[in-house]
Coordinates of N, CA and C in Angstrom, one line a residue:
M149 N 54.0 44.6 -57.5 CA 55.0 44.6 -58.4 C 55.7 46.2 -58.4
Q150 N 57.3 46.2 -58.0 CA 57.9 46.6 -57.9 C 57.7 47.7 -58.9
I151 N 58.0 48.6 -59.0 CA 58.2 49.2 -60.0 C 59.3 50.9 -59.9
L152 N 59.9 50.7 -60.6 CA 61.7 51.2 -59.8 C 61.2 52.7 -60.9
L153 N 62.0 53.6 -60.3 CA 62.2 54.7 -61.4 C 64.4 55.3 -61.4
S154 N 64.4 55.8 -62.7 CA 65.1 55.8 -62.6 C 65.1 56.2 -63.9
S155 N 66.4 57.2 -65.1 CA 66.0 58.0 -65.7 C 67.4 57.8 -67.2
A156 N 66.9 58.0 -68.0 CA 67.5 57.4 -69.7 C 68.7 58.3 -69.6
L157 N 69.0 57.9 -70.3 CA 70.3 58.5 -71.1 C 69.8 60.2 -70.9
A158 N 68.6 60.7 -70.8 CA 68.0 62.2 -69.7 C 68.8 62.1 -69.5
L159 N 68.6 64.3 -68.8 CA 69.0 64.8 -67.6 C 70.5 65.1 -67.4
V160 N 70.8 64.6 -68.9 CA 72.1 65.2 -68.7 C 72.4 66.4 -69.2
G161 N 73.7 66.8 -68.3 CA 73.7 68.7 -68.2 C 72.4 69.7 -67.9
M162 N 72.0 69.7 -67.4 CA 71.5 70.3 -67.0 C 70.1 70.2 -65.8
A163 N 70.6 71.3 -64.9 CA 70.0 70.7 -63.6 C 68.6 70.5 -62.6
Q164 N 68.1 69.7 -61.9 CA 66.6 68.7 -62.1 C 66.6 69.5 -60.3
A165 N 64.6 69.9 -60.4 CA 63.9 70.4 -59.1 C 64.1 69.1 -58.5
T166 N 64.9 69.5 -57.0 CA 64.5 68.6 -55.9 C 63.3 67.9 -55.6
T167 N 63.2 66.9 -55.7 CA 61.6 66.1 -54.9 C 61.3 65.8 -54.2
V168 N 60.8 65.9 -53.5 CA 60.6 65.4 -51.2 C 58.6 64.1 -51.3
C169 N 59.8 63.1 -51.4 CA 58.1 61.9 -50.7 C 58.2 62.2 -49.6
S170 N 56.6 62.1 -49.1 CA 56.3 61.7 -48.6 C 55.9 60.4 -47.5
G171 N 56.2 59.7 -49.1 CA 55.5 57.8 -48.3 C 56.4 57.0 -48.3
T172 N 56.4 55.9 -48.2 CA 58.2 54.8 -47.9 C 59.1 54.1 -49.0
F173 N 59.6 53.1 -49.1 CA 60.0 52.6 -49.9 C 60.7 51.6 -49.9
S174 N 61.0 51.0 -50.7 CA 61.2 49.5 -50.0 C 62.4 49.1 -50.8
T175 N 63.7 48.8 -50.4 CA 64.9 48.8 -51.1 C 64.8 46.6 -50.8
I176 N 65.3 47.2 -52.6 CA 66.1 45.5 -52.5 C 67.3 45.2 -53.2
S177 N 67.4 44.8 -53.6 CA 69.6 44.8 -53.7 C 69.1 43.8 -55.6
A178 N 70.8 44.6 -56.3 CA 71.0 44.4 -57.5 C 70.0 43.1 -57.5
A179 N 71.0 41.7 -57.1 CA 70.3 40.9 -57.2 C 68.8 39.8 -56.9
E180 N 67.8 40.2 -55.6 CA 66.5 40.1 -56.1 C 66.9 40.7 -57.4
F181 N 67.0 42.3 -57.5 CA 66.0 42.8 -59.0 C 66.1 41.6 -60.5
V182 N 67.4 41.5 -60.4 CA 67.8 41.4 -61.2 C 66.7 39.5 -61.2
S183 N 67.0 38.6 -60.7 CA 66.3 37.4 -60.5 C 64.4 38.2 -60.1
N184 N 64.1 38.9 -59.9 CA 62.0 38.9 -60.6 C 61.4 39.8 -62.0
L185 N 63.2 39.7 -62.5 CA 63.2 39.4 -64.4 C 62.9 38.5 -64.9
H186 N 63.2 37.2 -64.6 CA 63.4 36.3 -65.1 C 62.1 35.2 -64.8
P187 N 61.9 35.3 -65.9 CA 62.7 35.4 -67.4 C 61.4 36.9 -68.6
G188 N 62.2 37.1 -68.6 CA 61.9 38.8 -69.5 C 62.1 38.4 -71.6
W189 N 61.6 38.9 -71.1 CA 61.2 39.2 -73.1 C 61.2 40.7 -73.8
N190 N 62.0 39.9 -74.4 CA 62.6 42.1 -75.8 C 61.4 41.8 -76.1
L191 N 61.2 43.3 -76.2 CA 59.4 43.3 -76.7 C 60.5 44.4 -78.3
G192 N 61.3 43.8 -79.0 CA 61.9 44.7 -79.6 C 61.6 44.7 -81.5
N193 N 61.8 46.4 -82.3 CA 61.8 46.5 -83.3 C 60.1 47.0 -83.5
N194 N 59.9 47.1 -82.5 CA 58.1 47.8 -82.5 C 58.2 48.9 -82.4
L195 N 59.0 50.2 -81.1 CA 59.8 51.5 -80.7 C 60.2 51.6 -80.9
D196 N 60.8 50.8 -81.7 CA 62.5 51.2 -81.6 C 62.4 51.4 -82.6
A197 N 62.2 50.9 -83.9 CA 62.3 51.2 -85.2 C 62.0 52.4 -86.1
V198 N 63.1 52.5 -86.8 CA 63.1 53.8 -87.3 C 62.5 53.9 -89.2
P199 N 62.0 54.8 -88.7 CA 61.9 56.2 -88.1 C 60.6 56.0 -87.3
D200 N 59.4 54.9 -87.2 CA 58.6 55.2 -87.0 C 58.3 53.5 -86.7
E201 N 57.5 53.0 -85.3 CA 56.7 52.2 -85.4 C 56.0 52.5 -86.8
G202 N 56.6 50.1 -87.3 CA 55.5 49.5 -88.1 C 57.0 49.7 -89.3
S203 N 57.2 50.9 -88.9 CA 58.3 50.8 -90.6 C 59.1 49.4 -90.4
W204 N 59.1 48.6 -89.9 CA 59.9 47.2 -89.8 C 59.1 46.0 -89.9
N205 N 57.9 46.5 -90.3 CA 57.1 45.4 -90.9 C 56.4 44.9 -89.9
N206 N 56.8 45.6 -88.5 CA 54.8 44.6 -87.4 C 54.8 45.6 -87.1
M207 N 53.3 44.3 -86.6 CA 52.6 45.2 -86.2 C 52.6 47.0 -85.2
P208 N 51.2 47.2 -85.0 CA 51.8 48.1 -83.8 C 51.4 47.3 -82.5
V209 N 52.5 48.3 -81.3 CA 52.0 46.8 -79.6 C 50.6 46.9 -79.6
V210 N 50.1 46.1 -78.6 CA 48.3 46.3 -78.9 C 48.2 45.5 -77.4
A211 N 47.5 45.5 -76.8 CA 47.3 45.5 -75.4 C 47.2 43.4 -75.5
S212 N 47.1 42.7 -76.9 CA 46.3 41.3 -76.2 C 48.8 40.8 -76.9
T213 N 48.7 41.7 -76.9 CA 50.4 41.2 -77.4 C 51.1 40.8 -75.7
V214 N 50.9 42.1 -74.6 CA 51.3 42.3 -73.1 C 50.6 40.2 -72.8
D215 N 49.2 40.1 -73.2 CA 49.0 39.1 -72.7 C 48.7 37.3 -73.4
T216 N 49.6 37.7 -74.3 CA 50.5 36.5 -75.1 C 51.1 36.9 -74.0
I217 N 52.3 38.2 -74.1 CA 54.1 37.7 -73.1 C 53.1 37.5 -71.4
K218 N 52.5 37.5 -70.9 CA 52.3 37.4 -69.6 C 51.8 35.9 -69.6
D219 N 51.1 35.4 -70.2 CA 50.3 34.6 -70.4 C 51.9 32.7 -70.4
A220 N 52.4 33.4 -71.8 CA 53.9 32.8 -71.2 C 55.1 32.5 -70.7
G221 N 54.4 33.1 -69.2 CA 55.0 33.2 -67.9 C 55.9 33.8 -67.8
F222 N 56.0 34.7 -69.2 CA 56.9 36.3 -68.9 C 56.9 37.1 -67.6
R223 N 58.1 37.5 -66.9 CA 58.3 38.4 -66.1 C 58.5 40.0 -65.8
S224 N 58.7 40.3 -66.6 CA 59.4 41.4 -67.2 C 59.7 42.0 -69.1
V225 N 59.2 42.8 -69.4 CA 59.2 43.0 -70.2 C 60.6 44.4 -70.9
R226 N 61.2 44.1 -71.7 CA 62.0 45.2 -71.6 C 61.8 46.3 -73.3
L227 N 61.8 46.9 -73.0 CA 61.4 48.4 -74.3 C 61.7 48.9 -74.8
P228 N 62.9 48.4 -75.8 CA 63.8 49.9 -76.3 C 62.9 50.9 -77.3
V229 N 63.2 51.5 -77.3 CA 62.9 52.9 -78.1 C 63.5 54.2 -78.6
T230 N 63.4 54.9 -79.8 CA 64.6 55.0 -80.4 C 63.8 56.5 -80.7
W231 N 64.3 57.7 -80.7 CA 63.4 58.3 -79.9 C 63.9 59.8 -80.8
A232 N 65.2 59.6 -82.0 CA 66.1 60.4 -82.7 C 64.5 61.5 -83.3
Y233 N 64.3 60.5 -83.7 CA 62.8 61.0 -85.0 C 62.2 61.5 -84.3
H234 N 61.7 61.8 -83.4 CA 60.5 62.0 -82.7 C 60.9 63.5 -81.3
F235 N 61.5 63.9 -82.0 CA 61.8 65.2 -81.4 C 61.3 66.6 -81.9
T236 N 61.4 67.6 -81.0 CA 60.3 69.1 -82.1 C 61.1 70.6 -81.1
G237 N 62.2 69.9 -80.7 CA 62.7 70.8 -80.8 C 64.2 70.3 -80.7
G238 N 65.7 71.1 -80.3 CA 66.5 70.2 -80.3 C 67.8 70.9 -79.1
S239 N 68.6 71.0 -78.5 CA 69.0 70.9 -77.4 C 68.9 72.6 -77.2
P240 N 68.6 72.7 -76.2 CA 68.8 71.9 -75.0 C 67.9 71.4 -74.5
N241 N 67.0 72.0 -74.9 CA 65.9 71.2 -75.0 C 65.4 69.5 -75.6
W242 N 65.6 69.2 -76.5 CA 65.4 68.2 -77.3 C 63.9 67.9 -76.5
T243 N 63.5 68.4 -76.9 CA 61.0 68.6 -76.4 C 61.2 66.9 -77.7
V244 N 60.5 66.2 -76.9 CA 59.4 65.3 -77.3 C 58.9 65.2 -77.7
D245 N 58.3 64.5 -79.2 CA 56.5 65.1 -79.4 C 55.7 64.4 -78.5
P246 N 54.6 64.9 -78.3 CA 53.8 64.7 -77.1 C 52.7 63.6 -77.9
A247 N 52.6 63.7 -79.1 CA 52.1 62.0 -79.3 C 52.6 61.0 -79.0
W248 N 54.0 61.1 -79.6 CA 54.7 60.0 -79.2 C 55.1 59.7 -78.2
L249 N 55.3 60.5 -77.0 CA 55.4 60.4 -75.5 C 54.4 59.3 -75.5
Q250 N 52.9 60.0 -75.6 CA 52.3 58.9 -74.9 C 52.6 57.3 -75.2
R251 N 52.7 57.8 -77.0 CA 52.4 56.7 -77.3 C 53.2 55.2 -76.6
V252 N 54.4 55.5 -76.6 CA 55.3 55.1 -75.3 C 54.4 55.2 -74.1
S253 N 54.1 55.9 -73.3 CA 53.4 55.9 -72.2 C 51.9 54.4 -72.2
D254 N 52.1 54.4 -73.0 CA 50.1 53.8 -73.6 C 51.1 52.6 -73.6
V255 N 51.9 52.5 -74.3 CA 52.4 50.5 -74.1 C 52.6 49.7 -72.9
V256 N 53.6 51.3 -72.4 CA 53.9 50.9 -70.8 C 52.7 50.9 -70.1
D257 N 52.1 51.5 -70.1 CA 50.5 50.9 -69.4 C 50.2 49.6 -69.6
M258 N 50.4 49.3 -71.2 CA 49.8 48.0 -70.8 C 50.7 47.0 -70.2
I259 N 51.9 47.1 -70.0 CA 52.8 46.8 -69.4 C 52.9 46.1 -67.8
V260 N 52.9 47.3 -67.4 CA 53.1 47.9 -65.8 C 51.3 47.9 -65.5
A261 N 50.6 47.5 -66.0 CA 48.8 47.0 -66.0 C 49.1 45.4 -66.1
R262 N 49.8 45.1 -66.0 CA 49.9 43.6 -65.7 C 50.0 42.8 -65.3
G263 N 51.2 43.8 -64.4 CA 51.7 43.0 -62.7 C 53.3 42.8 -63.3
I264 N 54.0 43.3 -64.8 CA 55.3 43.1 -65.4 C 55.9 44.0 -65.2
Y265 N 57.1 43.5 -65.0 CA 58.1 44.9 -65.3 C 58.5 45.5 -66.5
A266 N 58.4 46.3 -66.7 CA 59.4 47.7 -67.7 C 60.9 48.4 -67.6
I267 N 61.1 48.2 -68.3 CA 61.8 48.7 -68.6 C 62.5 49.3 -70.5
V268 N 62.3 50.2 -70.0 CA 62.6 51.2 -71.5 C 63.9 52.2 -71.6
D269 N 63.9 51.5 -73.1 CA 65.5 53.0 -72.9 C 66.3 53.5 -73.6
V270 N 67.1 53.9 -74.6 CA 67.7 55.0 -75.3 C 68.7 53.9 -76.2
H271 N 67.4 53.5 -77.6 CA 68.6 52.7 -78.3 C 68.8 53.4 -79.8
H272 N 68.3 53.2 -80.4 CA 69.0 53.4 -82.0 C 69.6 54.8 -81.9
D273 N 69.2 55.6 -81.1 CA 69.7 56.4 -81.2 C 71.5 56.3 -80.6
S274 N 71.9 56.0 -80.2 CA 73.1 55.3 -79.6 C 73.8 55.3 -80.6
W275 N 73.8 54.8 -81.9 CA 74.8 56.0 -83.7 C 73.9 56.9 -84.5
V276 N 72.9 57.6 -83.3 CA 72.3 58.6 -84.8 C 72.1 59.5 -84.1
W277 N 72.4 60.2 -83.3 CA 72.9 61.2 -82.0 C 72.8 61.1 -81.0
A278 N 72.6 60.7 -80.2 CA 73.2 60.8 -78.6 C 74.3 60.8 -78.5
D279 N 75.0 62.4 -77.6 CA 76.5 62.1 -77.1 C 76.4 62.2 -76.1
A280 N 76.4 61.2 -74.8 CA 76.2 62.2 -73.7 C 77.7 63.4 -73.1
T281 N 78.9 63.3 -73.6 CA 79.4 64.5 -73.8 C 79.0 65.8 -74.4
Q282 N 77.4 65.7 -74.6 CA 77.8 67.2 -75.1 C 76.4 67.7 -74.2
S283 N 77.7 69.3 -73.9 CA 76.7 70.0 -73.2 C 75.4 70.9 -73.3
G284 N 74.0 70.0 -73.3 CA 73.0 70.6 -72.6 C 72.0 69.7 -72.8
T285 N 72.5 68.2 -73.2 CA 72.1 67.1 -73.8 C 70.7 67.0 -72.4
N286 N 69.7 66.9 -73.2 CA 68.7 67.0 -71.6 C 67.3 66.0 -72.6
L287 N 66.8 65.3 -71.6 CA 65.6 64.0 -72.1 C 64.4 63.6 -70.9
T288 N 64.8 65.2 -70.1 CA 63.8 65.0 -69.0 C 62.6 65.1 -69.0
M289 N 61.9 64.7 -70.1 CA 60.4 64.6 -70.4 C 60.2 62.8 -70.4
I290 N 61.2 62.3 -70.7 CA 61.4 61.1 -70.2 C 61.2 60.9 -69.4
E291 N 62.2 61.0 -68.4 CA 62.7 60.5 -66.8 C 60.4 61.6 -66.1
E292 N 60.6 61.4 -66.3 CA 59.3 62.7 -65.8 C 58.1 62.2 -65.9
K293 N 57.8 61.0 -67.0 CA 56.6 60.1 -68.1 C 56.5 58.5 -67.1
F294 N 58.0 58.8 -67.0 CA 57.7 57.2 -66.8 C 58.9 57.1 -65.1
Y295 N 57.4 56.3 -64.4 CA 57.9 55.8 -63.2 C 58.5 54.5 -63.4
I296 N 59.1 54.1 -63.5 CA 59.4 52.1 -64.0 C 61.8 52.3 -64.7
A297 N 61.8 51.3 -64.5 CA 63.3 50.8 -64.8 C 64.1 51.2 -66.1
F298 N 64.9 51.8 -66.1 CA 65.9 52.6 -67.4 C 67.4 52.2 -67.7
E299 N 67.5 51.4 -68.4 CA 69.3 51.0 -68.6 C 69.6 52.2 -69.8
P300 N 71.0 53.3 -69.6 CA 71.0 54.6 -69.7 C 70.8 54.9 -71.6
I301 N 71.2 53.3 -72.0 CA 71.4 53.4 -73.6 C 71.7 51.9 -74.3
N302 N 71.5 52.2 -75.4 CA 71.2 50.5 -76.3 C 73.4 50.3 -76.6
E303 N 73.7 50.0 -76.3 CA 75.3 48.6 -77.1 C 75.6 50.5 -77.7
P304 N 76.6 51.2 -76.1 CA 77.2 52.1 -77.0 C 78.5 52.1 -77.2
P305 N 78.5 52.8 -78.7 CA 79.9 52.3 -79.9 C 81.3 51.5 -78.8
C306 N 82.0 51.1 -79.2 CA 82.8 50.9 -77.5 C 84.2 49.8 -78.8
N307 N 85.5 50.8 -79.4 CA 86.0 49.0 -80.3 C 87.6 49.5 -78.5
T308 N 88.0 50.4 -78.5 CA 89.0 50.6 -77.7 C 88.8 51.3 -76.0
A309 N 89.8 51.3 -75.5 CA 89.7 51.3 -73.9 C 90.0 52.9 -74.0
V310 N 90.0 53.6 -75.1 CA 89.6 55.1 -74.9 C 87.3 55.0 -75.2
D311 N 86.6 54.7 -76.2 CA 85.7 54.6 -76.5 C 85.1 54.3 -75.1
V312 N 85.8 53.7 -74.2 CA 84.7 52.9 -73.1 C 85.1 53.7 -72.1
T313 N 86.1 55.3 -71.9 CA 85.6 56.0 -70.8 C 84.3 57.0 -70.5
E314 N 84.1 57.0 -72.0 CA 83.0 57.8 -72.6 C 81.5 57.1 -72.6
S315 N 80.9 55.1 -72.0 CA 81.1 55.3 -71.5 C 80.4 54.6 -70.3
N316 N 81.4 54.6 -69.2 CA 82.2 55.0 -68.0 C 80.9 57.0 -68.2
K317 N 81.2 57.3 -68.1 CA 81.3 58.8 -68.3 C 79.8 59.0 -67.8
L318 N 79.8 58.1 -69.1 CA 77.5 57.7 -68.9 C 76.7 57.8 -68.0
N319 N 77.2 56.6 -67.7 CA 77.3 55.7 -65.9 C 76.5 57.3 -64.9
N320 N 77.9 57.3 -65.4 CA 78.0 58.2 -63.9 C 77.0 59.8 -64.3
I321 N 77.2 60.2 -65.0 CA 76.1 61.4 -65.5 C 74.8 61.0 -64.8
F322 N 74.2 59.2 -65.8 CA 72.6 58.9 -65.8 C 72.6 58.9 -64.3
L323 N 73.9 58.2 -63.2 CA 73.3 58.2 -61.8 C 73.9 59.7 -60.9
Q324 N 74.1 60.4 -61.5 CA 74.1 62.2 -60.7 C 72.7 62.4 -60.6
A325 N 71.8 62.2 -62.1 CA 71.0 63.1 -62.3 C 69.8 61.8 -61.7
I326 N 70.4 60.6 -62.1 CA 68.9 60.1 -60.5 C 68.7 61.0 -59.2
N327 N 70.7 60.8 -58.6 CA 70.7 60.9 -57.2 C 70.2 63.2 -57.3
D328 N 69.8 63.8 -58.0 CA 69.8 64.6 -58.0 C 68.0 65.0 -58.6
A329 N 67.9 64.3 -59.2 CA 66.3 64.1 -58.4 C 65.1 63.7 -56.9
G330 N 66.3 63.4 -56.0 CA 65.9 63.6 -54.9 C 64.8 62.9 -54.6
G331 N 63.9 62.6 -54.0 CA 63.3 61.5 -52.8 C 64.3 60.7 -52.2
F332 N 63.5 59.3 -53.3 CA 64.2 57.6 -52.7 C 65.9 57.9 -54.0
N333 N 65.7 58.4 -54.6 CA 66.8 57.9 -56.0 C 68.2 57.9 -55.3
S334 N 68.3 57.9 -54.5 CA 69.3 57.5 -54.3 C 69.0 55.9 -53.6
Q335 N 68.2 55.3 -53.3 CA 68.4 54.5 -53.4 C 68.1 53.2 -54.1
R336 N 67.4 53.7 -55.0 CA 66.8 52.8 -56.3 C 68.7 52.0 -57.4
I337 N 67.8 51.0 -57.2 CA 68.4 49.9 -58.8 C 68.4 50.8 -60.2
V338 N 70.2 50.9 -60.6 CA 69.2 51.4 -61.9 C 70.5 50.2 -62.3
N339 N 70.9 49.6 -63.4 CA 70.8 49.0 -65.4 C 72.1 49.6 -65.9
L340 N 73.4 49.8 -65.8 CA 74.6 50.0 -65.9 C 74.5 49.7 -67.3
V341 N 75.5 50.3 -68.0 CA 76.3 49.1 -68.9 C 77.6 49.9 -69.5
G342 N 77.7 48.8 -70.5 CA 79.4 48.5 -70.2 C 79.4 48.6 -71.5
G343 N 81.1 48.6 -72.5 CA 81.6 49.4 -74.0 C 80.0 48.2 -74.6
G344 N 79.7 48.9 -75.6 CA 79.1 48.1 -76.7 C 78.1 47.3 -76.1
E345 N 77.8 47.1 -74.2 CA 77.4 46.4 -73.8 C 77.9 44.9 -74.2
D346 N 79.1 44.7 -74.0 CA 79.4 43.1 -75.1 C 79.9 42.6 -73.6
S347 N 80.4 41.7 -73.8 CA 81.0 40.9 -72.1 C 81.9 41.2 -71.6
V348 N 83.2 41.3 -72.7 CA 84.2 41.2 -72.2 C 85.0 42.2 -72.6
K349 N 84.3 43.6 -73.4 CA 84.2 44.5 -73.0 C 84.4 45.4 -71.6
T350 N 83.3 44.8 -71.8 CA 83.0 45.2 -70.1 C 83.6 45.1 -69.2
A351 N 83.9 43.3 -68.8 CA 85.0 42.6 -68.3 C 85.8 43.8 -68.2
D352 N 87.0 43.6 -69.7 CA 88.3 44.5 -69.0 C 88.2 46.0 -68.8
W353 N 87.0 46.8 -69.2 CA 86.7 48.3 -69.1 C 86.2 48.9 -68.7
F354 N 85.3 47.9 -67.6 CA 84.4 48.7 -66.7 C 84.8 49.4 -65.8
V355 N 84.9 50.9 -65.3 CA 85.0 51.0 -64.3 C 83.6 50.9 -63.0
A356 N 83.6 51.2 -62.3 CA 82.4 51.1 -61.4 C 82.0 52.1 -60.7
P357 N 81.6 52.8 -60.7 CA 80.9 54.7 -60.6 C 81.1 54.9 -58.7
S358 N 82.0 55.9 -59.3 CA 81.8 56.7 -57.6 C 81.3 57.4 -56.8
G359 N 81.0 57.5 -55.4 CA 80.3 58.6 -55.1 C 78.8 58.6 -55.1
F360 N 78.4 57.0 -55.8 CA 77.1 57.0 -55.1 C 76.1 55.1 -54.7
W361 N 75.5 55.7 -54.1 CA 74.5 54.1 -53.2 C 73.7 53.8 -53.6
N362 N 73.5 53.7 -54.5 CA 72.9 53.7 -55.7 C 73.2 51.5 -56.2
P363 N 72.2 51.0 -55.2 CA 72.8 48.5 -55.9 C 72.7 49.5 -57.9
Y364 N 73.4 48.3 -58.1 CA 73.1 48.6 -59.3 C 73.3 47.1 -60.1
A365 N 72.7 46.7 -61.4 CA 73.5 45.1 -62.6 C 73.8 46.2 -63.5
I366 N 74.0 45.0 -64.1 CA 75.8 45.0 -65.3 C 74.8 44.7 -66.3
Q367 N 74.3 45.4 -67.3 CA 73.6 45.0 -68.5 C 74.7 44.3 -69.6
F368 N 74.3 43.3 -70.3 CA 75.5 42.7 -71.2 C 75.0 41.9 -72.2
H369 N 75.3 42.2 -74.0 CA 74.8 41.3 -74.9 C 75.4 40.7 -75.3
Y370 N 74.8 38.9 -75.6 CA 75.6 37.3 -75.6 C 75.1 38.0 -77.2
Y371 N 75.3 37.3 -78.4 CA 74.7 36.5 -79.2 C 75.8 35.2 -79.9
S372 N 76.3 35.0 -79.0 CA 76.8 33.7 -80.0 C 75.7 33.3 -79.4
P373 N 75.4 31.5 -79.8 CA 76.9 31.1 -80.9 C 75.6 31.7 -82.7
C374 N 75.2 32.7 -82.6 CA 74.4 33.0 -83.7 C 75.5 33.9 -85.2
G375 N 76.8 34.2 -84.7 CA 77.0 35.1 -86.0 C 77.7 33.5 -86.1
P376 N 78.2 33.7 -87.6 CA 78.9 33.1 -88.3 C 80.1 32.1 -87.9

């Protein structure tokens, strides 16, 4: 399995140390990446529960959970994570509680150890604290800990074309942070988002980032016909 490195909402507004890699990196296209993810499983209402895992009455994720997912034929797991209630310090460091960081790391290890792609995000933070335009916002601990795929943020609020400028700005900040990290990161495939991760708003208002060479996929969420 190819494990992809990018960064979450993370890395905003803070210079990064440049990484020098001595190994090799095999590039794939965004289309190949997406194809490799299918079929995928969203392991929701666990690490994204507010304020903590278990708060929404789901049992904690254990190794047998991932065994069941793999045995059913799934090739990727999206692991939503809410970080808002696990900071031990505010801006500019946004230090994550080491115990929480380790818990997320343990679940990620359960996934990748079974040859499954793992995608971690910044989840309900989108309506709790996350403001990508705020100077000093920084989650480098997440980027440094996990060598996996990330999406910048889950369903950034968006009702107007003005709102979507913020999600477009986030995608650029996201890519700049990845590229600033050095190494092979300028070749990494990334997972970008549109306004609300809504298909119509994304199609109408998404603006492709400029000045970067990273192949990218766009994630959108489709809830119909579940609604009234």
